[in-house]
Coordinates of C-alpha atoms in Angstrom, one line a residue:
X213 CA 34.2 -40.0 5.1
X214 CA 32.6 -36.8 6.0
X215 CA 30.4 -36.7 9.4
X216 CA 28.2 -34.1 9.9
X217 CA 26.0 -32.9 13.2
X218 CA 22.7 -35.1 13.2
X219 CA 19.0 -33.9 12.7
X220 CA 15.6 -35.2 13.3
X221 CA 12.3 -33.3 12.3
X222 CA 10.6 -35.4 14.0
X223 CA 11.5 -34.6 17.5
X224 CA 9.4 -32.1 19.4
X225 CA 11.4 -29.1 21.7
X226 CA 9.9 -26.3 23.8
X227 CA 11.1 -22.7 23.7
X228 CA 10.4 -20.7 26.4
X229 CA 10.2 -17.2 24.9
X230 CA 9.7 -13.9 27.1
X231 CA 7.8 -11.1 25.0
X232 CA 9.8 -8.1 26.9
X233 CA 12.6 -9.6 26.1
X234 CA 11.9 -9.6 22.0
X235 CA 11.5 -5.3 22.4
X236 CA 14.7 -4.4 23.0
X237 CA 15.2 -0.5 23.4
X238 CA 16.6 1.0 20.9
X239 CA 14.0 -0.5 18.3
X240 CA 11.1 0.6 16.5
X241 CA 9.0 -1.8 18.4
X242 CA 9.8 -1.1 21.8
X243 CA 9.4 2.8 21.1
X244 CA 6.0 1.7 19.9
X245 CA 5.3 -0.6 23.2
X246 CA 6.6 2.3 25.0
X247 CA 4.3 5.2 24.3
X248 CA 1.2 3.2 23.7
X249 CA 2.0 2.0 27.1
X250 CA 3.4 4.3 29.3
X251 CA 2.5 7.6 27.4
X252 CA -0.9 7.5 25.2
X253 CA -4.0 7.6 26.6
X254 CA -6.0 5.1 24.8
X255 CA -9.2 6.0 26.5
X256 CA -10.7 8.1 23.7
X257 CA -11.5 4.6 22.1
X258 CA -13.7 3.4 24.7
X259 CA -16.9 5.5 23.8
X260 CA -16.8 3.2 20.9
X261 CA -17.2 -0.2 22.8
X262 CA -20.8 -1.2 24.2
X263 CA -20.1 -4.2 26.3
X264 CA -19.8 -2.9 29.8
X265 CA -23.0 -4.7 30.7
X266 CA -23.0 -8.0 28.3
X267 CA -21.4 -9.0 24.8
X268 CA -18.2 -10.6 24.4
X269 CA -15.0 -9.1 25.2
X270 CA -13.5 -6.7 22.8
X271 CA -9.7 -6.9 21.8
X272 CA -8.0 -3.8 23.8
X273 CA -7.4 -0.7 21.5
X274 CA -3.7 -0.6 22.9
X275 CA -3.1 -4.3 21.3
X276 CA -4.5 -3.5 17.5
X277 CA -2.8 -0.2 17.7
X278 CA 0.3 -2.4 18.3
X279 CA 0.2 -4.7 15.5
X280 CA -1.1 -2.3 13.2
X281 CA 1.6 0.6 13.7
X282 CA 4.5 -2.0 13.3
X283 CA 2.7 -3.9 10.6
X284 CA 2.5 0.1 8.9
X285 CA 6.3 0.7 9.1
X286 CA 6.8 -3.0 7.4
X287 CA 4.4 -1.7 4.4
X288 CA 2.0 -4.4 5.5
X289 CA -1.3 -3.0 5.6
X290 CA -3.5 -6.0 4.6
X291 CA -5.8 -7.3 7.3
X292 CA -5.4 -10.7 6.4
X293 CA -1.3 -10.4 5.8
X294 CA -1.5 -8.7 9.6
X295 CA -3.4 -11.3 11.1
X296 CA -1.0 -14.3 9.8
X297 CA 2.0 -12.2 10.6
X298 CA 0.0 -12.6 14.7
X299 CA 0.4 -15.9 14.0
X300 CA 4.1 -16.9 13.0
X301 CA 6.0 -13.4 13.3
X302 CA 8.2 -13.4 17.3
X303 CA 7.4 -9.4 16.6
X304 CA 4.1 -9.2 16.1
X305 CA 3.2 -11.6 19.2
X306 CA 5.5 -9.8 21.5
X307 CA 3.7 -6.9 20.9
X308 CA 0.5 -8.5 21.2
X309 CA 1.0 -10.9 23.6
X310 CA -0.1 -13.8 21.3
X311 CA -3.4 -12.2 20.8
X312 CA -4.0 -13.0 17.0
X313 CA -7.4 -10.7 16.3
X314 CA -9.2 -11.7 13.2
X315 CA -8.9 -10.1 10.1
X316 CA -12.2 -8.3 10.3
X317 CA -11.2 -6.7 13.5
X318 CA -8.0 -5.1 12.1
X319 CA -9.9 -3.9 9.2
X320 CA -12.9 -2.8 11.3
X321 CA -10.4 -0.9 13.7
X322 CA -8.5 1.0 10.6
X323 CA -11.8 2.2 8.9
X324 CA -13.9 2.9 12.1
X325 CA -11.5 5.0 14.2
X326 CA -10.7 8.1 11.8
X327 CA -11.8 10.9 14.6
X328 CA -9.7 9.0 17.8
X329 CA -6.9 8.2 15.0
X330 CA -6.9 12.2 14.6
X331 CA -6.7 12.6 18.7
X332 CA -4.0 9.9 18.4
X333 CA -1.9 12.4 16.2
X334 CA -2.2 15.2 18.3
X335 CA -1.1 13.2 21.2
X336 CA 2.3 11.6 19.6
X337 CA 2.5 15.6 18.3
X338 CA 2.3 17.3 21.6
X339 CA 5.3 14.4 23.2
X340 CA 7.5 15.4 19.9
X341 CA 6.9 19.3 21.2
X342 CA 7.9 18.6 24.7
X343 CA 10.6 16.1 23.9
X344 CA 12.3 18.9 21.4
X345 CA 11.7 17.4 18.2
X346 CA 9.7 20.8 16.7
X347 CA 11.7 23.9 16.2
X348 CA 8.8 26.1 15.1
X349 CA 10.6 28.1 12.8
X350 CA 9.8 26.6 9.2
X351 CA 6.9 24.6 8.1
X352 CA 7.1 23.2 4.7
X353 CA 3.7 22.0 2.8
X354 CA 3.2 19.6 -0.2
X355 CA 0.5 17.0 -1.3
X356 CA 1.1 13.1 -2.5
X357 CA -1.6 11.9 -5.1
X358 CA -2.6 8.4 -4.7
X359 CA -4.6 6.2 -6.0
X360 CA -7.8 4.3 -3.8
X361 CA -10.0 1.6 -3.5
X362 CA -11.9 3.5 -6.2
X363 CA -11.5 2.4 -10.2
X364 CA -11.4 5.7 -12.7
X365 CA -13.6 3.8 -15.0
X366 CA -16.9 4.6 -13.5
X367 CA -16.3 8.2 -13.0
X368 CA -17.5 10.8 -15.4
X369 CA -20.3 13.9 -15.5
X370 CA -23.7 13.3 -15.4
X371 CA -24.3 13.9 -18.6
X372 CA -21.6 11.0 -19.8
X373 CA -22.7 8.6 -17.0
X374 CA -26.7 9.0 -18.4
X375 CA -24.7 8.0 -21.8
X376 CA -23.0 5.4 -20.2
X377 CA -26.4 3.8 -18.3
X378 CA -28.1 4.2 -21.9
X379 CA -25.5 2.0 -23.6
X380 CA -25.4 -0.7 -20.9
X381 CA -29.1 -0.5 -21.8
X382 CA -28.7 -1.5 -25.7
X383 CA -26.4 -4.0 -24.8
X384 CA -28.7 -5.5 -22.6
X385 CA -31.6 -5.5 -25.0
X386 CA -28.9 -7.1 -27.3
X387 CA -28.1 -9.6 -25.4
X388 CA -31.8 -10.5 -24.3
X389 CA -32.8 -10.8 -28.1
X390 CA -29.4 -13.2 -28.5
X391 CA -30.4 -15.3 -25.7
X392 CA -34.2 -15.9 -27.1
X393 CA -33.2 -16.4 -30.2
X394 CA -31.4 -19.3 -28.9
X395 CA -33.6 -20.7 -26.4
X396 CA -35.9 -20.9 -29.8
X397 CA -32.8 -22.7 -31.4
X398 CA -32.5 -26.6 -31.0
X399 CA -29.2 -26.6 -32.1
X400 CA -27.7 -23.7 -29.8
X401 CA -25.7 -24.9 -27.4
X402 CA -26.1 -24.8 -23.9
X403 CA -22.5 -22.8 -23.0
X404 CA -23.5 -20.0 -25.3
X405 CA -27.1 -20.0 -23.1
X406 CA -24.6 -19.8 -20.5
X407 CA -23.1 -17.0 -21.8
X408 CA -25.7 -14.6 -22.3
X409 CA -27.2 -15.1 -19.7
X410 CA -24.1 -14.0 -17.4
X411 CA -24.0 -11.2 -19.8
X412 CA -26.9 -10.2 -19.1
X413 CA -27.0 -10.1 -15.3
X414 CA -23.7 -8.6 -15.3
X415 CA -24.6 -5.8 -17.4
X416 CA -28.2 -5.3 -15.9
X417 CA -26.2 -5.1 -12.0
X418 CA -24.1 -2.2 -13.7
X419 CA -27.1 -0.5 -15.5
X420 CA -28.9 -0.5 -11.8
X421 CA -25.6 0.7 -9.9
X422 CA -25.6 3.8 -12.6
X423 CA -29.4 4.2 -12.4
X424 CA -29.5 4.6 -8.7
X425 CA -26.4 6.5 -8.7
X426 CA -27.6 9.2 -10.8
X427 CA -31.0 8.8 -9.2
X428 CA -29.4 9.5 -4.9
X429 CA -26.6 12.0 -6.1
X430 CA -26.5 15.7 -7.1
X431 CA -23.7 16.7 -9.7
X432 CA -20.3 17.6 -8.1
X433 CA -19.3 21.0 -8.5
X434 CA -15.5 22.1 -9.1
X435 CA -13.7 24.4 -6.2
X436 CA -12.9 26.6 -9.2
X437 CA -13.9 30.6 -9.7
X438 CA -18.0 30.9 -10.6
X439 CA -18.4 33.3 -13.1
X440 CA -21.0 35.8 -11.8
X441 CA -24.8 34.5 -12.6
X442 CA -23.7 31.0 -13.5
X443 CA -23.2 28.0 -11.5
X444 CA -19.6 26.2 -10.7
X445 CA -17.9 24.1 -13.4
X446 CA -19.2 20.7 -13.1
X447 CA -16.1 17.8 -12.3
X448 CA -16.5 14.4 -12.6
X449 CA -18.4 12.0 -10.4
X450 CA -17.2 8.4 -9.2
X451 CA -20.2 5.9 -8.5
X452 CA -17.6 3.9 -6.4
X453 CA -16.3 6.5 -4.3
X454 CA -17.6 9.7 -5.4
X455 CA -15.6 12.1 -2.3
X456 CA -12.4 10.6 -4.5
X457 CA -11.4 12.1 -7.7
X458 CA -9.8 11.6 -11.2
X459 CA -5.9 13.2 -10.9
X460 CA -3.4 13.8 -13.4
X461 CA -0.1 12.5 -12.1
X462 CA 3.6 12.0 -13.2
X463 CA 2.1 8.5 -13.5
X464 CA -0.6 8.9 -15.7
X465 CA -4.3 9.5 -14.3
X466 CA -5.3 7.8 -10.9
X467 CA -8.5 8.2 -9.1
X468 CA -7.9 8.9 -5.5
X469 CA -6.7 11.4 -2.7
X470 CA -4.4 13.9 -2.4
X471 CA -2.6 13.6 1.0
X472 CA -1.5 16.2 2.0
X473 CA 1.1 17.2 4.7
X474 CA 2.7 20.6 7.1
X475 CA 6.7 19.3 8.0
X476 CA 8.7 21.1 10.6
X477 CA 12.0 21.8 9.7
X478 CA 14.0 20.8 12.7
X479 CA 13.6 16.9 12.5
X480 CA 11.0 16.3 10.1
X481 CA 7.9 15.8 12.2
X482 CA 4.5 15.9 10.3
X483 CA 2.4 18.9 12.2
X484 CA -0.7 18.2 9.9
X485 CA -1.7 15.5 7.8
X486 CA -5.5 15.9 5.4
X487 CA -6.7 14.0 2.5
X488 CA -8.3 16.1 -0.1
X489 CA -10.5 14.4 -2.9
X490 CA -9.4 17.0 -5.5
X491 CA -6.5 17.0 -7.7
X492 CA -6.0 20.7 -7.4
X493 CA -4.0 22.1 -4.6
X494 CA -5.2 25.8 -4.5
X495 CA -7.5 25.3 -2.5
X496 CA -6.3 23.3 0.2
X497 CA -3.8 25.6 1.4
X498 CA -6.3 28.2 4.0
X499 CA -7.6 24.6 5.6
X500 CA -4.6 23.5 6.0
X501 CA -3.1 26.5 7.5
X502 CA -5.8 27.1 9.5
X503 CA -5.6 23.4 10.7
X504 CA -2.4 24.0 12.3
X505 CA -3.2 27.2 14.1
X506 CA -6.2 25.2 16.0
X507 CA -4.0 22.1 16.5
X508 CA -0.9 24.5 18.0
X509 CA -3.5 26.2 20.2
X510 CA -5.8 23.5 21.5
X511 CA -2.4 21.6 22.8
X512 CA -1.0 24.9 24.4
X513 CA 2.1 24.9 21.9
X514 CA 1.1 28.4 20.6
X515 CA -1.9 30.8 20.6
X516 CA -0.7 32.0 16.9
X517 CA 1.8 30.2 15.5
X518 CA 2.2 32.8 12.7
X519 CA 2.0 36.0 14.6
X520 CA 5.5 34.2 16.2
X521 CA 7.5 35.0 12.9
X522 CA 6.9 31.2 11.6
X523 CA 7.7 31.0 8.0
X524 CA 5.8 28.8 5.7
X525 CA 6.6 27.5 2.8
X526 CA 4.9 25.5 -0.3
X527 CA 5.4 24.7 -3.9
X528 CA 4.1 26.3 -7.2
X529 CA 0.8 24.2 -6.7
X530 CA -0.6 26.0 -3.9
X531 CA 0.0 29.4 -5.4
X532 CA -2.9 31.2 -7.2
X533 CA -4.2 35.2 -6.4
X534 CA -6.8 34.0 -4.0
X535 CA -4.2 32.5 -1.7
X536 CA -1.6 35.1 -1.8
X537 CA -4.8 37.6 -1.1
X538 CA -5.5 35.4 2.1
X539 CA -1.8 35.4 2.9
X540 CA -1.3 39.0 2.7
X541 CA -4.4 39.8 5.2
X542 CA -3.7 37.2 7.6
X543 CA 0.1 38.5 7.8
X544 CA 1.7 35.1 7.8
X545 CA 5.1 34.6 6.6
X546 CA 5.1 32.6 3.4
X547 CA 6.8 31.9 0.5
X548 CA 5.2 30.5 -2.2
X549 CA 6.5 31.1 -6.1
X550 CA 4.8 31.1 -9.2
X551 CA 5.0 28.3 -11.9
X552 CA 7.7 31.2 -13.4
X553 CA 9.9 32.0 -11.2
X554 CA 13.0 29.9 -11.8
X555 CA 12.5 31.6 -15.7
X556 CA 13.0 34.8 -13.6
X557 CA 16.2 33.6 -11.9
X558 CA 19.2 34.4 -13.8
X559 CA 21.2 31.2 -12.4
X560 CA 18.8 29.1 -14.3
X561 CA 18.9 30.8 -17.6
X562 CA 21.7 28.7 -19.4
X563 CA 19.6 25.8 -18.0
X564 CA 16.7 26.8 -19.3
X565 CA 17.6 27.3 -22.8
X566 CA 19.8 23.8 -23.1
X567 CA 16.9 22.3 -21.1
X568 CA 13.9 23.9 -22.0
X569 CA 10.7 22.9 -24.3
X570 CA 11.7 24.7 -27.2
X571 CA 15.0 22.9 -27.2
X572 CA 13.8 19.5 -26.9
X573 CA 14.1 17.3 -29.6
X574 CA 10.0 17.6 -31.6
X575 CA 8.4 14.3 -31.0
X576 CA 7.0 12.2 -34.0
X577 CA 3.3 12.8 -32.9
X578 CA 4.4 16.6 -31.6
X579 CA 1.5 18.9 -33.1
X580 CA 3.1 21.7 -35.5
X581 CA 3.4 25.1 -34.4
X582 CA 0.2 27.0 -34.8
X583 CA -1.0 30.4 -35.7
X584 CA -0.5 32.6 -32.2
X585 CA -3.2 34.6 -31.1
X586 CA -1.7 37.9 -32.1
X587 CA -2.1 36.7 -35.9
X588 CA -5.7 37.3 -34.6
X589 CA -7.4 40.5 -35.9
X590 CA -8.8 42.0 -31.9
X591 CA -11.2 44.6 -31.0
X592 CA -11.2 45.3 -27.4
X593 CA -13.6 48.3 -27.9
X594 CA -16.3 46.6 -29.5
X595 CA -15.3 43.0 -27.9
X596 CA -14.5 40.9 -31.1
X597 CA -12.0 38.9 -32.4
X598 CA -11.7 37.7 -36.5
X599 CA -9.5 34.4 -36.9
X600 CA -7.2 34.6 -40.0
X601 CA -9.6 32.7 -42.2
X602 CA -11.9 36.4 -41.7
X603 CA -14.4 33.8 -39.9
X604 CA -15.8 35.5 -36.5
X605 CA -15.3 34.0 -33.2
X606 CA -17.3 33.9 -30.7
X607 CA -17.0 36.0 -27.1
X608 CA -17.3 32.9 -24.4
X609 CA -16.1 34.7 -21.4
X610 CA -14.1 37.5 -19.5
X611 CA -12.5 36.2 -16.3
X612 CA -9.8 36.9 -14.6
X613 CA -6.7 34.2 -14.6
X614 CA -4.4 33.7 -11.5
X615 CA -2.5 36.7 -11.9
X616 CA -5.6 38.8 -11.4
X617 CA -5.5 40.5 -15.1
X618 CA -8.8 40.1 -16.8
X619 CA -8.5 38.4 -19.4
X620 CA -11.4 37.6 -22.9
X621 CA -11.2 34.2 -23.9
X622 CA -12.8 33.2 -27.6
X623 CA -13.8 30.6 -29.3
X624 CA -14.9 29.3 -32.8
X625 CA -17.7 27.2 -34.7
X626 CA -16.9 23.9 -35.3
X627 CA -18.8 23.9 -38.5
X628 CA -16.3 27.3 -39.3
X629 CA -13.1 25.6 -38.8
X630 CA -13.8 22.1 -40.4
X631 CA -13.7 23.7 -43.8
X632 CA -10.8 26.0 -43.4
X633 CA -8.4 25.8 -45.6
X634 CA -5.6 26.9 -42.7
X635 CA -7.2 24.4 -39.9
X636 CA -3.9 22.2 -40.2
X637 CA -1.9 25.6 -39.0
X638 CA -4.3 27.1 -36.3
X639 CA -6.2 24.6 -34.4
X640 CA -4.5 22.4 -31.7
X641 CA -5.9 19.0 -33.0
X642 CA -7.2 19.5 -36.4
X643 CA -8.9 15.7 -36.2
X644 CA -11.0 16.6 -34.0
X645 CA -12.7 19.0 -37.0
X646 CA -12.8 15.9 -38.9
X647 CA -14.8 13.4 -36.7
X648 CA -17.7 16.0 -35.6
X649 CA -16.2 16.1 -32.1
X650 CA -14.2 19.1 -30.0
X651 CA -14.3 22.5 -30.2
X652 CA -13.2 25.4 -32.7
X653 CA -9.8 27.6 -32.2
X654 CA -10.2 29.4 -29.2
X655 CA -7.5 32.4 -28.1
X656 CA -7.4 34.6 -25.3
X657 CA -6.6 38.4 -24.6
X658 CA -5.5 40.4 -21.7
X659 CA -7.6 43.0 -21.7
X660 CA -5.6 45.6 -19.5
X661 CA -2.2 45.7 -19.3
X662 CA -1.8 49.0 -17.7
X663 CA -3.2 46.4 -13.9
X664 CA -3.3 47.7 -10.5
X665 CA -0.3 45.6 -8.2
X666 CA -1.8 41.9 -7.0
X667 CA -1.2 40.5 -4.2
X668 CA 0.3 37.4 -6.8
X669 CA 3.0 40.8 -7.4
X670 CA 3.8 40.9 -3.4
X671 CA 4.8 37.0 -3.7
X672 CA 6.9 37.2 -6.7
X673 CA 8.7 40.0 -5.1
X674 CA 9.1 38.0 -2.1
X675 CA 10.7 34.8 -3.7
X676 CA 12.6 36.8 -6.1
X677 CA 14.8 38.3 -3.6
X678 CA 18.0 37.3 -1.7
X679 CA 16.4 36.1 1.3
X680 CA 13.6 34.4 -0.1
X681 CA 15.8 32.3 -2.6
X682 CA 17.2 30.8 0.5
X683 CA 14.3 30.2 2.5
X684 CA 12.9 28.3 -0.3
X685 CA 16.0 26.4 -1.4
X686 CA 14.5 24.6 2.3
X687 CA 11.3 23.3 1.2
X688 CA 12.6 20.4 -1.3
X689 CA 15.1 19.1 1.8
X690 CA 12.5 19.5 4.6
X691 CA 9.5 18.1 3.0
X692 CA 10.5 16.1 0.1
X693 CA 12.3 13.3 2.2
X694 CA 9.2 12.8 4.3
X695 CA 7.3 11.6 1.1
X696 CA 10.3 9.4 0.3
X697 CA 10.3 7.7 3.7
X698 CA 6.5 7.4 3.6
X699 CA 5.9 6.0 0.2
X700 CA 9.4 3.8 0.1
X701 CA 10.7 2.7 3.0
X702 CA 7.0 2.4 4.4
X703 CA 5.8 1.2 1.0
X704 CA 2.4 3.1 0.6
X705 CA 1.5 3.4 -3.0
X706 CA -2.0 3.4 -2.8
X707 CA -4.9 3.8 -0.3
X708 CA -7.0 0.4 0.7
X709 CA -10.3 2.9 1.7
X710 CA -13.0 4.7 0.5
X711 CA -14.7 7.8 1.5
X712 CA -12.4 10.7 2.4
X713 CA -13.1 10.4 6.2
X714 CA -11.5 6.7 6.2
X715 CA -9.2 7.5 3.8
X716 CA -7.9 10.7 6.3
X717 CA -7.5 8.0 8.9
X718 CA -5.1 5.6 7.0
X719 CA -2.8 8.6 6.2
X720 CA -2.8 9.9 9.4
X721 CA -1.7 6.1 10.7
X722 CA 1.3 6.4 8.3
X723 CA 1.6 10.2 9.1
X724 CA 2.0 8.8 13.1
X725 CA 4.2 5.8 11.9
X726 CA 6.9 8.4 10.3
X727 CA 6.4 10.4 13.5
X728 CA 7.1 7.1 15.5
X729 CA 10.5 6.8 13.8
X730 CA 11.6 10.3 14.7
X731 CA 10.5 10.1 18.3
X732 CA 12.9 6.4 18.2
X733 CA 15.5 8.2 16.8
X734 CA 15.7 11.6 18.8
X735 CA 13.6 11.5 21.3
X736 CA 14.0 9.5 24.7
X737 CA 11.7 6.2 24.8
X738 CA 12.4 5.7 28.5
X739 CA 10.1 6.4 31.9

């Protein structure tokens, strides 16, 4: 018969457990015990405790930033999932010396400390510097959309939110007249009284939160161009979180942040990291920039970093004429293409026409072709366009697009294109004739062809060359895999914050996290 090694869960042991010993160089923990040990100063954290006098003690900064840096690289950043991982996880209470802070304190620290998580940054920045880790000779810039603590479902303009606050309103009244009618009912039961009235105090709580909304707040006002005499293009407001924004992703729509972040080449370090609650990236590129000029200067790193030959790069979303203007003038070394320019390299033509759009394979719901703009009868003298039909369009505006070309952009009469016989083959959604909502056709013109250079000109001739094909085949390798390590092997999908300053701070904790991991891997992590 078989014997086997006896057990008894019953019996009670002791195990004596040193916490040094559980940080063994070499890991990610004990680089973190390290620095925030023997290199950080932590006092920038003390203005924010008031108990020298009296008050209980507070938890020391050095502690939280423990647990929550190492909880960070795990992908844990619940409060709650941090505190039990204190309380069974040999890590966790090595690095905090069985403390086991409560979940409001982790949460409190995260959300509170944005400006000393910011100083924290610099500080882990300046030890990558003078431990080698920056090369300063290519910085590579790119944004990550994600979603926040914020739902998409109560965002919208003014305008739609007033319609919004009106229909809660109805319903309301609706469900007021249902629940009198009831009471007055002795047959009604009591779980349908129950009903209405939770109906009703729900919907009155989101009738008040839209009221007072639209009541405290001004409409928010796009970063677009303003057409001269007219105010800016209003976007959409979020009664949740309303420094957050609606963003059209590979994913679908989110409302959230763009995080964005400046990688140096040599090993990867993030130089800057910002949260931006706008979806476009045009005009996040001068802060950004400028950003890192400060940063390099206030820690003595350098006075200009781009006056040293630095090159920077970023992808097609950063590039509009505004930016290439500021570029230009500022004389800093960039490459940033055009949403065009691979149609301009000849290596990708026989991948663009096996791959392109018009060689896809139509959907079933794919609109048909429609009548081009050039079937449209133009004046640029007297400023009018006739659609096919002979109906006139309307003049709506003359702008000029990205390129810096002005351009005349018309439009027609709803009431003119419902009727037309052709609507099927000119407009872009013919339904929306049918069901008294969209607009008419609208086309567009260039209006000179015969422009003076842009500055949009200097760039394309830039990436178009020799030199500035290679430099740019580097930003995909140099900044791409940052985003990988951050949102995979650190696990952040989504921000757990609102507002954009608490929001800035999370990112900048992963941002120092991936910076963490480069400083274990490369840089020494001993006194």
């Amino acid at each position: 018969m078989a014997r086997f090694i006896p057990y008894n869960y019953d019996q009670t042991s002791m195990v004596i457990i040193n916490y040094r010993d559980q940080l063994q160089p070499g890991t990610f923990e004990h680089a973190i015990h390290f620095l925030i040990h023997s290199k950080l100063d932590l006092s920038v954290f003390n203005p924010t405790y008031h108990n020298d006098d009296n008050g209980r003690l507070a938890y020391d900064p050095a502690i939280l930033l423990s647990i929550i840096l190492f909880g960070y690289s795990k992908g844990i950043t619940s409060s709650r999932e941090l505190q039990w991982c204190c309380e069974t996880n040999i890590i966790f209470k090595a690095l905090s010396c069985d403390v086991v802070p409560h979940f409001t304190t982790i949460a409190a620290f995260v959300s509170g400390h944005a400006n000393e998580i910011e100083a924290l940054f610099e500080q882990i920045l300046l030890i990558c510097h003078e431990q080698g880790l920056l090369g300063n000779e290519l910085f590579a810039i790119d944004g990550c959309k994600m979603p926040s603590d914020a739902a998409k479902e109560w965002s919208g303009t003014f305008k739609e939110l007033e319609a919004k606050r009106d229909k809660i309103k109805r319903l309301i009244t609706h469900h007021v007249t249902t629940h009198q009618r009831l009471d007055e009912s002795d047959t009604a039961e009591d779980q349908r009284k129950t009903r209405a009235e939770q109906a009703i105090e729900t919907l009155t709580t989101a009738h008040d939160k839209i009221d007072q909304f639209l009541k405290s707040e001004e409409p928010r006002e796009g970063k677009g161009k303003k057409a001269k005499g007219k105010k800016a293009k209003e976007v959409k407001s979020n009664i949740t979180d309303n420094e957050s924004a609606k963003m059209k992703t590979n994913k679908g729509t989110i409302q959230g942040y763009n995080g964005v972040a400046s990688v140096d080449k040599k090993h990867q370090v993030i130089i800057d990291a910002q949260t931006f609650g706008e979806g476009q990236e045009h005009h996040t590129l001068k802060p950004v920039l400028e950003a890192v000029t400060d940063r390099f200067n206030r820690l003595g790193i350098s006075e200009n970093i781009y006056q040293d030959g630095i090159i920077v790069t970023a992808d097609t979303g950063f590039a509009n004429e505004a930016n290439m203007k500021y570029l230009h003038e500022s004389n800093i070394n960039a490459y940033i293409p055009d949403n065009q320019f691979r149609r301009r390299d000849p290596k990708f033509k026989e991948q663009h026409e096996t791959y392109g759009k018009r060689h896809q394979k139509p959907k079933k719901d794919r609109q048909k072709e429609i009548i081009p703009a050039s079937d449209f009868d133009f004046d640029p003298i007297a400023m009018t366009c006739d659609c096919p039909s002979g109906n006139h369009l309307s003049l709506r505006r003359v702008s000029e697009v990205d390129s810096g070309s002005p351009t005349a952009y018309f439009e027609g009469k709803l009431l003119q294109c419902r009727h037309c016989p052709i609507k099927h083959q000119c407009m872009h959604n013919p339904a929306s004739a049918d069901h008294r909502k969209g607009k008419g056709r609208q086309v567009s013109f260039a209006l000179n062809d015969q422009r003076k250079p842009t500055h949009t000109d200097w760039m394309k001739h830039r990436v178009d060359s020799a030199k500035g094909k290679q430099i740019y085949g580097h930003r995909m390798s140099v900044v791409e895999p940052v985003f990988g390590n951050i949102g995979t092997n650190l696990k952040l999908s989504r921000f757990s914050l609102r507002t954009k300053e608490k929001v800035q701070g999370q990112w900048r904790l992963f941002c120092i996290v991936h910076n963490l991991g480069k400083l274990a891997r490369y840089g020494s992590m001993s006194v």
